[in-house]
Tab-separated table of C-alpha atoms in Angstrom:
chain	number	residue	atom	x	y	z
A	1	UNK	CA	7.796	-6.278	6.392
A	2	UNK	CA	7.508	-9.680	6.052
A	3	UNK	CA	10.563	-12.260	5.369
A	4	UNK	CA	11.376	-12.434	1.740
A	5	UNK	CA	9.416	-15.022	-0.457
A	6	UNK	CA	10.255	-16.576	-3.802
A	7	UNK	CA	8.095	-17.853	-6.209
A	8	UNK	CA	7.950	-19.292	-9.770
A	9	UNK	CA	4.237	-18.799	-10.634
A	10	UNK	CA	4.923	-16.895	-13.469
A	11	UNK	CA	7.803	-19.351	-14.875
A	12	UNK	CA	10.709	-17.429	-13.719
A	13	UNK	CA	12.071	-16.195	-9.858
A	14	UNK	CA	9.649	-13.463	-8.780
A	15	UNK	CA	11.160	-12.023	-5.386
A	16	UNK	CA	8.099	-10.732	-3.359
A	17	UNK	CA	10.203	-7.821	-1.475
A	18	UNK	CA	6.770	-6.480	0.669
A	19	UNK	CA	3.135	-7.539	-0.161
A	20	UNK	CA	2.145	-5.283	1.987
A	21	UNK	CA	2.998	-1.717	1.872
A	22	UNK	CA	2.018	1.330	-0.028
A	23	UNK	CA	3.986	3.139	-2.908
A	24	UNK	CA	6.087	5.400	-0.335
A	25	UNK	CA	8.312	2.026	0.601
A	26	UNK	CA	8.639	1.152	-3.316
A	27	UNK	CA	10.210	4.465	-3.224
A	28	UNK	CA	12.160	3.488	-0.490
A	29	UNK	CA	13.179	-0.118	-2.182
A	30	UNK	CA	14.045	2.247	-5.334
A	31	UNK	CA	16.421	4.639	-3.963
A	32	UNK	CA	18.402	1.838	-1.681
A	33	UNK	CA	18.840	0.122	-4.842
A	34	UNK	CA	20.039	3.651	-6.508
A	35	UNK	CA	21.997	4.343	-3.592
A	36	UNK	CA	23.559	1.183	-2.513
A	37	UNK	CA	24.073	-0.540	-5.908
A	38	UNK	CA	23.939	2.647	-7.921
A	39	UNK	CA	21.429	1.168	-10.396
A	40	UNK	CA	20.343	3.306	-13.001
A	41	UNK	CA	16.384	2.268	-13.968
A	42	UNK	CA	16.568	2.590	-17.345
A	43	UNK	CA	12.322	2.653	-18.233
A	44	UNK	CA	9.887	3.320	-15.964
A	45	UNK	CA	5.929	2.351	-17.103
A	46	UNK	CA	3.688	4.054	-14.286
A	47	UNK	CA	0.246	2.828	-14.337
A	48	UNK	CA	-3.092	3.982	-12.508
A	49	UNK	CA	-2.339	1.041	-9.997
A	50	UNK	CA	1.203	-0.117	-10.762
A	51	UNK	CA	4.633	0.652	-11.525
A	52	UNK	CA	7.308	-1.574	-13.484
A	53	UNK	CA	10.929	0.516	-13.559
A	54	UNK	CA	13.398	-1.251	-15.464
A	55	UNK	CA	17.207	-1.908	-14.263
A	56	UNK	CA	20.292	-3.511	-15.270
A	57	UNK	CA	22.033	-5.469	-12.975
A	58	UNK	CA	25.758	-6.863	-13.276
A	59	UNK	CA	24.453	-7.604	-16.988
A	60	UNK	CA	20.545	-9.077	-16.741
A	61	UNK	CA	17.746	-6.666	-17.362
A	62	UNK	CA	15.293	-7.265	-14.208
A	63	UNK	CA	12.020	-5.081	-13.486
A	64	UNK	CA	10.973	-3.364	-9.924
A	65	UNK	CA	6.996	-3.809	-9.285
A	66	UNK	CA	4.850	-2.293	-8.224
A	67	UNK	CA	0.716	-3.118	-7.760
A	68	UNK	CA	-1.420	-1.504	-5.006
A	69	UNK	CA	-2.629	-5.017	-4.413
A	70	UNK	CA	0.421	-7.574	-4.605
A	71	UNK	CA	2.795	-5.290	-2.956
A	72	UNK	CA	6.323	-5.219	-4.328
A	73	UNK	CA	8.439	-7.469	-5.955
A	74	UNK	CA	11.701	-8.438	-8.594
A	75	UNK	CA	11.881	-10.219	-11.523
A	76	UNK	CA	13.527	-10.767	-14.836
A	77	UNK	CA	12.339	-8.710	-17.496
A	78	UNK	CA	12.048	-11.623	-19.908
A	79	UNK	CA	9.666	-13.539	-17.537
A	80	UNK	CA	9.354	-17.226	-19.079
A	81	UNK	CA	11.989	-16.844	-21.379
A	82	UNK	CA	14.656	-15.742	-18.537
A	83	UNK	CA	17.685	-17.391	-18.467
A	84	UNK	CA	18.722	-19.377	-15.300
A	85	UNK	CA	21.869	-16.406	-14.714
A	86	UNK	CA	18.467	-13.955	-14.930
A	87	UNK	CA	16.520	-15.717	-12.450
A	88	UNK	CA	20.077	-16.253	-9.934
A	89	UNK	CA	20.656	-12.388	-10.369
A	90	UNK	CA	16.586	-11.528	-8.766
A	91	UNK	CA	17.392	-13.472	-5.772
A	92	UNK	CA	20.586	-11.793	-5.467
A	93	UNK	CA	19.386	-8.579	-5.304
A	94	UNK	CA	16.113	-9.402	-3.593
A	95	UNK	CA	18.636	-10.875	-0.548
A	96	UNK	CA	20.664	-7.525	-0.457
A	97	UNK	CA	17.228	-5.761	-0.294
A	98	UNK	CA	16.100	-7.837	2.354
A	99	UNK	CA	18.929	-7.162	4.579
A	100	UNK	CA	19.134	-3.572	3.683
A	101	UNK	CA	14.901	-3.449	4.997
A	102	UNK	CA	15.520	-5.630	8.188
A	103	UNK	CA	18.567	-2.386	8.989
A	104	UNK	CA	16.091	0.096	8.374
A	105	UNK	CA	13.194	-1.098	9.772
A	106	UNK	CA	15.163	-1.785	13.053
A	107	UNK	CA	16.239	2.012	12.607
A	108	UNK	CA	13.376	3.596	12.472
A	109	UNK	CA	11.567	1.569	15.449
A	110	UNK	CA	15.124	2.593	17.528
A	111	UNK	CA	14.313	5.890	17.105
């Protein structure tokens, strides 16, 4: 996995979580963030080569992606028109994630 990057090339905070993995760690990304911050996705859209799964966070509406080519990655659900809160709330999670990865990648090469 590599470290967690940030952009703003679509006009809000996109949180690349992996651009580089297949759709077993999405899975993997998806259940910490069921487990750990019991999120409830609340629409999923699964596409021939991507998946965008819906989720409410303390209040903002943020999307889980997935494309076989970019990897995965966070952002608000109202792209552009995201509010700054919207935007705060993706790196939030995206930081938890990134700690939560680092734990269980060092897991599984301990084992």
């Amino acid at each position: 996995m590599s470290p967690l990057t940030l952009r703003t090339d679509f006009g809000c905070t996109e949180a690349v979580i992996d651009d580089d993995c297949g759709l077993k760690r999405f899975y993997e990304v998806a259940n910490i963030l069921s487990d750990d911050l019991d999120i409830k996705f609340t629409q999923k859209t699964d596409e021939f080569d991507s998946l965008m799964w819906d989720f409410l966070y303390k209040g903002h509406i943020l999307t889980l992606h997935y494309n076989i080519y970019t990897g995965i990655s966070i952002y608000p659900r109202k792209f552009r028109e995201a509010p700054r809160k919207d935007n705060d709330a993706v790196v939030e999670v995206a930081k938890f994630l990134e700690s939560k990865l680092l734990i269980n990648t060092a897991k599984r090469y301990m084992s």
